[in-house]
Amino acid sequence: MGRVDPMYQFSLDASPKNITGTERCRQINVAHTLSVYQYTCRGLFERDKLLFALQLCLRIMTSENKVPKQEFDFLCYGGAGIERADQRPNPCPEWIDAGAWDNITALDSIPACMGIASAFEQGQRDWRAWFTSSEPEETPLPGDWENKVTEMQRICIIRALRLDRVLFCASRFVRLNLGPQFADPPPFDLRAIFQSSNHRTPLIFVLSPGVDPTAQVKSLANDLSTNVDICALGQGQAPVAMSLMNLGLRSGSWVFLANCHLMLSWMPHCDFRLWLSASPSPKFPIAILQRGIKMTTEPPRGLRANMLKLYNLVGEEQFGRCQQRLKYQRLLFSLCWFHALLLERRKFKSLGFNVPYEFNESDYSICHDLVIVFLDEYPDETPSMNLNCPFGTCVFFSII
């Protein structure tokens, strides 16, 4: 830089000294851990992302000697193997079943939690109030146990009595020990994933029911002014796929091979940069999975995460298509909110919908395109009735 301008003279001696070497190493470790977490989350289903974050957190804390082995083993196995002949009587059989009391007995053998079994005998009313609370992971423990236990021991107590709240407690544990960014998975961003790849790296969509990533790949290719050739694999499609790959290698275009799980015997011969999609299969070539960038395309959990993903599906060109900009922005928010509510309602199973249906991005994309069409056709007034009919009657509620 000194050749560019004589004033560009720098020295490490003049660099800020307020950060010590130990602190700098800690910051690098945190940044690297977050990068690994975000990269791995791309290829994990929503149900497994919190499990990975918890595993990552426990591995780090174990390496720092912050998690005793007995507590970790209890979190994994609970009170399995307890000899009930030597067990003290259950003081609260009306609300603590035999399995939960086995867990408490096993927990009582851990040095840090010794005496918890007798605590139930002495404070039945307080423990029952804690047990029946809607959020026991946030409710203070009875007596002096709130100040005695660590967060790891709190998870063990939750695991012993309220197995239904372990996931919520695990999320709290990860948030407190690693940071909130590890408890909230990053939104799906196909453009960022593409930019992290190269011509030797296949990009693999791990499919879930009702999800088709074809529209997203087409949209990204259109934004980048790139041609994409699509081949749905199946009987007799191997020559077609090979021809498209050879053409893509010569011209620099993209090739998207869909449903690779239907032609697993042909997959080991793929050694090029490709967009692939496949349902989970134990016979899928391990070499391709290890070399490729894996992505799951199922809806995330939570209204906020779902809305972020739906907004990311709308590119800059699509966002600027509609002439009625203000109305379009408001209706887009309403559509994202409505679609996210439908996705979240599925978690209640038969209480949410009598007949379960996997609402997918195609339903959302159709309604999004209809919003633009109707707003441009009716510039003077918002065509509410015209929008309610295709949205409610044709797209969403006809399915329900």
PDB file of N, CA and C in Angstrom, residues 34-46 48-49 52 185-198 201-207 292-298 309:
ATOM      1  N   LEU A  34     -20.012 -20.411  15.175  1.00  0.00           N
ATOM      2  CA  LEU A  34     -21.250 -19.931  14.546  1.00  0.00           C
ATOM      3  C   LEU A  34     -21.273 -20.274  13.071  1.00  0.00           C
ATOM      4  N   SER A  35     -20.133 -20.139  12.395  1.00  0.00           N
ATOM      5  CA  SER A  35     -20.060 -20.483  10.972  1.00  0.00           C
ATOM      6  C   SER A  35     -20.350 -21.963  10.749  1.00  0.00           C
ATOM      7  N   VAL A  36     -19.783 -22.818  11.595  1.00  0.00           N
ATOM      8  CA  VAL A  36     -20.034 -24.261  11.493  1.00  0.00           C
ATOM      9  C   VAL A  36     -21.508 -24.559  11.747  1.00  0.00           C
ATOM     10  N   TYR A  37     -22.094 -23.898  12.744  1.00  0.00           N
ATOM     11  CA  TYR A  37     -23.505 -24.113  13.066  1.00  0.00           C
ATOM     12  C   TYR A  37     -24.405 -23.720  11.899  1.00  0.00           C
ATOM     13  N   GLN A  38     -24.171 -22.540  11.332  1.00  0.00           N
ATOM     14  CA  GLN A  38     -25.008 -22.066  10.238  1.00  0.00           C
ATOM     15  C   GLN A  38     -24.841 -22.926   8.995  1.00  0.00           C
ATOM     16  N   TYR A  39     -23.605 -23.367   8.714  1.00  0.00           N
ATOM     17  CA  TYR A  39     -23.366 -24.216   7.542  1.00  0.00           C
ATOM     18  C   TYR A  39     -24.063 -25.561   7.705  1.00  0.00           C
ATOM     19  N   THR A  40     -23.967 -26.154   8.905  1.00  0.00           N
ATOM     20  CA  THR A  40     -24.554 -27.469   9.128  1.00  0.00           C
ATOM     21  C   THR A  40     -26.070 -27.409   9.125  1.00  0.00           C
ATOM     22  N   CYS A  41     -26.644 -26.314   9.629  1.00  0.00           N
ATOM     23  CA  CYS A  41     -28.096 -26.180   9.695  1.00  0.00           C
ATOM     24  C   CYS A  41     -28.737 -26.195   8.312  1.00  0.00           C
ATOM     25  N   ARG A  42     -27.975 -25.836   7.284  1.00  0.00           N
ATOM     26  CA  ARG A  42     -28.537 -25.866   5.928  1.00  0.00           C
ATOM     27  C   ARG A  42     -29.023 -27.260   5.549  1.00  0.00           C
ATOM     28  N   GLY A  43     -28.314 -28.280   6.015  1.00  0.00           N
ATOM     29  CA  GLY A  43     -28.642 -29.639   5.625  1.00  0.00           C
ATOM     30  C   GLY A  43     -29.387 -30.439   6.670  1.00  0.00           C
ATOM     31  N   LEU A  44     -29.905 -29.772   7.713  1.00  0.00           N
ATOM     32  CA  LEU A  44     -30.636 -30.472   8.766  1.00  0.00           C
ATOM     33  C   LEU A  44     -32.124 -30.153   8.679  1.00  0.00           C
ATOM     34  N   PHE A  45     -32.960 -31.142   8.972  1.00  0.00           N
ATOM     35  CA  PHE A  45     -34.387 -30.888   9.087  1.00  0.00           C
ATOM     36  C   PHE A  45     -34.649 -30.064  10.350  1.00  0.00           C
ATOM     37  N   GLU A  46     -35.763 -29.367  10.363  1.00  0.00           N
ATOM     38  CA  GLU A  46     -36.072 -28.456  11.469  1.00  0.00           C
ATOM     39  C   GLU A  46     -36.077 -29.166  12.817  1.00  0.00           C
ATOM     40  N   ASP A  48     -34.238 -31.415  13.884  1.00  0.00           N
ATOM     41  CA  ASP A  48     -32.910 -31.823  14.342  1.00  0.00           C
ATOM     42  C   ASP A  48     -31.961 -30.657  14.588  1.00  0.00           C
ATOM     43  N   LYS A  49     -32.364 -29.438  14.266  1.00  0.00           N
ATOM     44  CA  LYS A  49     -31.451 -28.300  14.404  1.00  0.00           C
ATOM     45  C   LYS A  49     -31.156 -27.980  15.867  1.00  0.00           C
ATOM     46  N   PHE A  52     -28.738 -30.549  17.227  1.00  0.00           N
ATOM     47  CA  PHE A  52     -27.350 -30.278  16.839  1.00  0.00           C
ATOM     48  C   PHE A  52     -26.762 -29.140  17.667  1.00  0.00           C
ATOM     49  N   PRO A 185     -32.315 -20.933  14.278  1.00  0.00           N
ATOM     50  CA  PRO A 185     -31.647 -21.306  13.027  1.00  0.00           C
ATOM     51  C   PRO A 185     -31.715 -20.192  12.002  1.00  0.00           C
ATOM     52  N   PRO A 186     -30.678 -20.024  11.176  1.00  0.00           N
ATOM     53  CA  PRO A 186     -30.680 -18.957  10.168  1.00  0.00           C
ATOM     54  C   PRO A 186     -31.725 -19.224   9.091  1.00  0.00           C
ATOM     55  N   PRO A 187     -32.310 -18.172   8.514  1.00  0.00           N
ATOM     56  CA  PRO A 187     -33.292 -18.373   7.435  1.00  0.00           C
ATOM     57  C   PRO A 187     -32.628 -18.942   6.191  1.00  0.00           C
ATOM     58  N   PHE A 188     -33.401 -19.658   5.395  1.00  0.00           N
ATOM     59  CA  PHE A 188     -32.891 -20.281   4.182  1.00  0.00           C
ATOM     60  C   PHE A 188     -32.616 -19.209   3.132  1.00  0.00           C
ATOM     61  N   ASP A 189     -31.395 -19.163   2.616  1.00  0.00           N
ATOM     62  CA  ASP A 189     -30.983 -18.174   1.622  1.00  0.00           C
ATOM     63  C   ASP A 189     -30.253 -18.909   0.505  1.00  0.00           C
ATOM     64  N   LEU A 190     -30.969 -19.196  -0.586  1.00  0.00           N
ATOM     65  CA  LEU A 190     -30.397 -19.995  -1.666  1.00  0.00           C
ATOM     66  C   LEU A 190     -29.263 -19.264  -2.366  1.00  0.00           C
ATOM     67  N   ARG A 191     -29.366 -17.947  -2.494  1.00  0.00           N
ATOM     68  CA  ARG A 191     -28.308 -17.191  -3.163  1.00  0.00           C
ATOM     69  C   ARG A 191     -26.994 -17.292  -2.388  1.00  0.00           C
ATOM     70  N   ALA A 192     -27.060 -17.155  -1.061  1.00  0.00           N
ATOM     71  CA  ALA A 192     -25.845 -17.262  -0.251  1.00  0.00           C
ATOM     72  C   ALA A 192     -25.243 -18.658  -0.340  1.00  0.00           C
ATOM     73  N   ILE A 193     -26.110 -19.681  -0.393  1.00  0.00           N
ATOM     74  CA  ILE A 193     -25.617 -21.054  -0.520  1.00  0.00           C
ATOM     75  C   ILE A 193     -24.925 -21.242  -1.863  1.00  0.00           C
ATOM     76  N   PHE A 194     -25.517 -20.693  -2.918  1.00  0.00           N
ATOM     77  CA  PHE A 194     -24.901 -20.804  -4.239  1.00  0.00           C
ATOM     78  C   PHE A 194     -23.535 -20.110  -4.274  1.00  0.00           C
ATOM     79  N   GLN A 195     -23.442 -18.946  -3.650  1.00  0.00           N
ATOM     80  CA  GLN A 195     -22.182 -18.204  -3.668  1.00  0.00           C
ATOM     81  C   GLN A 195     -21.072 -18.926  -2.901  1.00  0.00           C
ATOM     82  N   SER A 196     -21.432 -19.811  -1.994  1.00  0.00           N
ATOM     83  CA  SER A 196     -20.417 -20.565  -1.247  1.00  0.00           C
ATOM     84  C   SER A 196     -19.969 -21.822  -1.981  1.00  0.00           C
ATOM     85  N   SER A 197     -20.537 -22.099  -3.150  1.00  0.00           N
ATOM     86  CA  SER A 197     -20.200 -23.305  -3.896  1.00  0.00           C
ATOM     87  C   SER A 197     -19.232 -22.979  -5.018  1.00  0.00           C
ATOM     88  N   ASN A 198     -18.746 -24.023  -5.708  1.00  0.00           N
ATOM     89  CA  ASN A 198     -17.948 -23.859  -6.917  1.00  0.00           C
ATOM     90  C   ASN A 198     -18.319 -24.947  -7.907  1.00  0.00           C
ATOM     91  N   THR A 201     -18.583 -28.571  -6.720  1.00  0.00           N
ATOM     92  CA  THR A 201     -19.418 -28.854  -5.546  1.00  0.00           C
ATOM     93  C   THR A 201     -20.876 -29.043  -5.956  1.00  0.00           C
ATOM     94  N   PRO A 202     -21.408 -30.249  -5.830  1.00  0.00           N
ATOM     95  CA  PRO A 202     -22.847 -30.415  -6.099  1.00  0.00           C
ATOM     96  C   PRO A 202     -23.671 -29.800  -4.977  1.00  0.00           C
ATOM     97  N   LEU A 203     -24.803 -29.262  -5.339  1.00  0.00           N
ATOM     98  CA  LEU A 203     -25.731 -28.687  -4.354  1.00  0.00           C
ATOM     99  C   LEU A 203     -26.924 -29.614  -4.250  1.00  0.00           C
ATOM    100  N   ILE A 204     -27.161 -30.160  -3.071  1.00  0.00           N
ATOM    101  CA  ILE A 204     -28.118 -31.253  -2.891  1.00  0.00           C
ATOM    102  C   ILE A 204     -29.283 -30.788  -2.028  1.00  0.00           C
ATOM    103  N   PHE A 205     -30.486 -30.872  -2.580  1.00  0.00           N
ATOM    104  CA  PHE A 205     -31.694 -30.613  -1.803  1.00  0.00           C
ATOM    105  C   PHE A 205     -32.154 -31.931  -1.175  1.00  0.00           C
ATOM    106  N   VAL A 206     -32.213 -31.984   0.148  1.00  0.00           N
ATOM    107  CA  VAL A 206     -32.771 -33.150   0.845  1.00  0.00           C
ATOM    108  C   VAL A 206     -34.261 -32.885   1.012  1.00  0.00           C
ATOM    109  N   LEU A 207     -35.069 -33.627   0.289  1.00  0.00           N
ATOM    110  CA  LEU A 207     -36.490 -33.312   0.178  1.00  0.00           C
ATOM    111  C   LEU A 207     -37.279 -33.757   1.407  1.00  0.00           C
ATOM    112  N   GLY A 292     -20.733 -32.505  -1.257  1.00  0.00           N
ATOM    113  CA  GLY A 292     -21.733 -31.534  -1.669  1.00  0.00           C
ATOM    114  C   GLY A 292     -22.184 -30.626  -0.537  1.00  0.00           C
ATOM    115  N   ILE A 293     -22.933 -29.611  -0.915  1.00  0.00           N
ATOM    116  CA  ILE A 293     -23.579 -28.697   0.037  1.00  0.00           C
ATOM    117  C   ILE A 293     -25.032 -29.122   0.154  1.00  0.00           C
ATOM    118  N   LYS A 294     -25.417 -29.594   1.330  1.00  0.00           N
ATOM    119  CA  LYS A 294     -26.758 -30.137   1.529  1.00  0.00           C
ATOM    120  C   LYS A 294     -27.692 -29.061   2.070  1.00  0.00           C
ATOM    121  N   MET A 295     -28.937 -29.101   1.612  1.00  0.00           N
ATOM    122  CA  MET A 295     -29.944 -28.136   2.030  1.00  0.00           C
ATOM    123  C   MET A 295     -31.252 -28.860   2.278  1.00  0.00           C
ATOM    124  N   THR A 296     -31.942 -28.511   3.336  1.00  0.00           N
ATOM    125  CA  THR A 296     -33.305 -28.979   3.541  1.00  0.00           C
ATOM    126  C   THR A 296     -34.241 -27.829   3.205  1.00  0.00           C
ATOM    127  N   THR A 297     -35.396 -28.176   2.670  1.00  0.00           N
ATOM    128  CA  THR A 297     -36.300 -27.139   2.171  1.00  0.00           C
ATOM    129  C   THR A 297     -37.643 -27.145   2.882  1.00  0.00           C
ATOM    130  N   GLU A 298     -37.746 -27.835   4.014  1.00  0.00           N
ATOM    131  CA  GLU A 298     -39.010 -27.839   4.726  1.00  0.00           C
ATOM    132  C   GLU A 298     -39.222 -26.498   5.429  1.00  0.00           C
ATOM    133  N   LYS A 309     -38.544 -16.634   5.566  1.00  0.00           N
ATOM    134  CA  LYS A 309     -38.290 -17.500   4.421  1.00  0.00           C
ATOM    135  C   LYS A 309     -39.196 -17.134   3.244  1.00  0.00           C
TER     136      LYS A 309
END
